[in-house]
């Protein structure tokens, strides 16, 4: 929809081909509050006809920059975006998300192989909506927003609590808040979803005690919704240059999908859409050249997110890496010693990723003591500026200095 909004100035007609029935009455006629009601009690995405977005019930946070783009495109976030069109087209945007079949289509129909890299880091979410009740600790009851990421290899689980609405209730023990709660495990350490009791048992072992206490005093309102189909998948479309088909592009998750830990996927797709809009706004390109032109800046955007979100995934103890090169040769690498029955080669961590893993570690320690560095970090997290600001020369010096001093002290002890 964001892509269509950017391109609407340049085409008389934009056709969105959507496999889900997004024009169904529930969607069109419900108020936002009614949609939230559905969200709070439904069991699966198919219930409101959104099986095409299987991640829909997982916890989603829209970063600041993504929200800015959305507001710029739809100042009133109006309802009047939808009109009925017939199907025809001379520029095709594949934004069918994480399960795109474009690669298969390109190979079968144009004999075109797109080089790819996939990192399978055994990630699984369980998400549900729950009503919070008082614990015996008023300080805990005052915490409504809670987030704690995985940090492999030592900490392979994370959890998030986000309030989504207040409710009226006569129960004086209720906090009067419904929250969306997600727990996540990587390295195939999946949280269970068979029963809330089992999830609590798991949480007792895998989450900090304050989070366990909150979960223990939460009543789930819907079922526990698992999601285990997460892996990083980068399609290097830019490497195909002018071999790439004319007037056809991949956008958003269809081009690159990655760990959702930093809440980046929607903003990544919006930025692709904005980039495409900019290229059309320049009014100097032939329609048939736009796909190659777009692939370059779009890949730069994807690379920024890719590096940011995969740096940590490379640390997963049982990481599986699958690469496909330009000739179509597929190689599988697997880390994990005895648990690697196929005896695939161990994946080799790129030097730049090793550097970033080390840099991030020391940057966080520096930022904890510096207002300006933590402000820079907040800007990067809300994605309204380039992550490279975390490496400007003065910062780089501070971080390296801290790492070296630490190293020096260790070697003196
Ligand atoms: C567990 C989880 C948590 C996440 N949390 C966050 C978060 O907090 N913040 C964030 O920014 N991102 C998050 N993401 C990522 C985010 O969901 C995606 O990056 C984002 O939705 C991608 O947008 P898209 O438009 O590329 O694809 P999608 O939103 O997936 O849209 C694809 C559309 O294409 C349709 N479609 C699919 N196949 C076809 C077909 N063959 N023909 C026609 N239509 C088709 C689908 O029905 C759907 O409407 C999360 C992802 C997961 C899995």
XYZ file of C-alpha atoms and ligand atoms in Angstrom, residues 17-20 22 50-53 55 58-63 95-99 101 125 227 230 251-254 258 260 262-267 269, ligand 1:
91
model
C -2.844 -8.144 -6.396
C -3.483 -9.485 -2.926
C -4.129 -13.147 -2.167
C -6.077 -12.394 1.018
C -8.540 -7.673 2.463
C -5.080 -12.612 6.661
C -3.376 -15.951 6.170
C -1.022 -14.205 3.692
C 0.586 -12.380 6.616
C 3.166 -13.147 11.323
C 3.120 -11.686 16.577
C 4.258 -8.646 18.495
C 5.017 -5.751 16.086
C 6.544 -2.389 16.854
C 6.732 0.284 14.181
C 9.992 2.259 14.399
C 5.700 -7.127 -2.276
C 4.223 -10.508 -1.402
C 6.373 -10.688 1.701
C 8.483 -13.414 3.223
C 7.085 -16.299 1.153
C 7.780 -17.158 -5.136
C 8.052 -16.806 19.029
C 5.727 -18.590 14.901
C 11.917 -16.902 10.967
C 10.342 -4.870 -2.375
C 10.289 -5.260 1.424
C 10.433 -8.789 2.820
C 10.280 -10.134 -0.737
C 15.701 -10.599 8.711
C 12.526 -9.114 13.758
C 14.956 -4.785 16.276
C 11.463 -4.104 14.886
C 12.744 -3.111 11.456
C 10.818 -5.079 8.819
C 7.948 -2.655 8.213
C 10.217 0.403 8.115
C 9.579 -2.029 3.363
C 7.410 -12.738 14.566
C 7.620 -11.483 13.801
C 7.656 -10.269 14.470
C 7.876 -9.088 13.762
N 7.922 -7.890 14.435
C 8.134 -6.747 13.765
C 8.153 -5.493 14.451
O 8.001 -5.421 15.676
N 8.353 -4.357 13.725
C 8.546 -4.399 12.360
O 8.732 -3.336 11.753
N 8.516 -5.573 11.687
C 8.324 -6.736 12.343
N 8.279 -7.929 11.655
C 8.527 -7.924 10.196
C 7.308 -7.444 9.410
O 6.179 -8.257 9.688
C 7.606 -7.529 7.928
O 8.937 -7.139 7.675
C 6.707 -6.636 7.102
O 5.360 -7.009 7.274
C 7.088 -6.755 5.630
O 6.196 -6.041 4.849
P 5.943 -6.496 3.339
O 4.979 -5.496 2.811
O 7.234 -6.691 2.646
O 5.239 -7.939 3.434
P 3.898 -8.404 4.203
O 3.492 -7.451 5.270
O 4.132 -9.832 4.603
O 2.779 -8.336 3.064
C 2.750 -9.262 1.992
C 1.332 -9.215 1.378
O 1.317 -9.972 0.169
C 0.190 -10.849 0.194
N 0.545 -12.038 -0.619
C 1.405 -13.030 -0.273
N 1.505 -13.921 -1.303
C 0.737 -13.460 -2.307
C 0.452 -13.916 -3.633
N 1.000 -15.027 -4.107
N -0.382 -13.175 -4.405
C -0.932 -12.028 -3.927
N -0.708 -11.550 -2.678
C 0.126 -12.249 -1.886
C -0.048 -11.159 1.663
O -1.378 -11.557 1.913
C 0.274 -9.802 2.296
O -0.833 -8.960 2.337
C 8.059 -9.127 12.340
C 8.017 -10.363 11.675
C 7.807 -11.521 12.391
C 7.796 -12.817 11.643
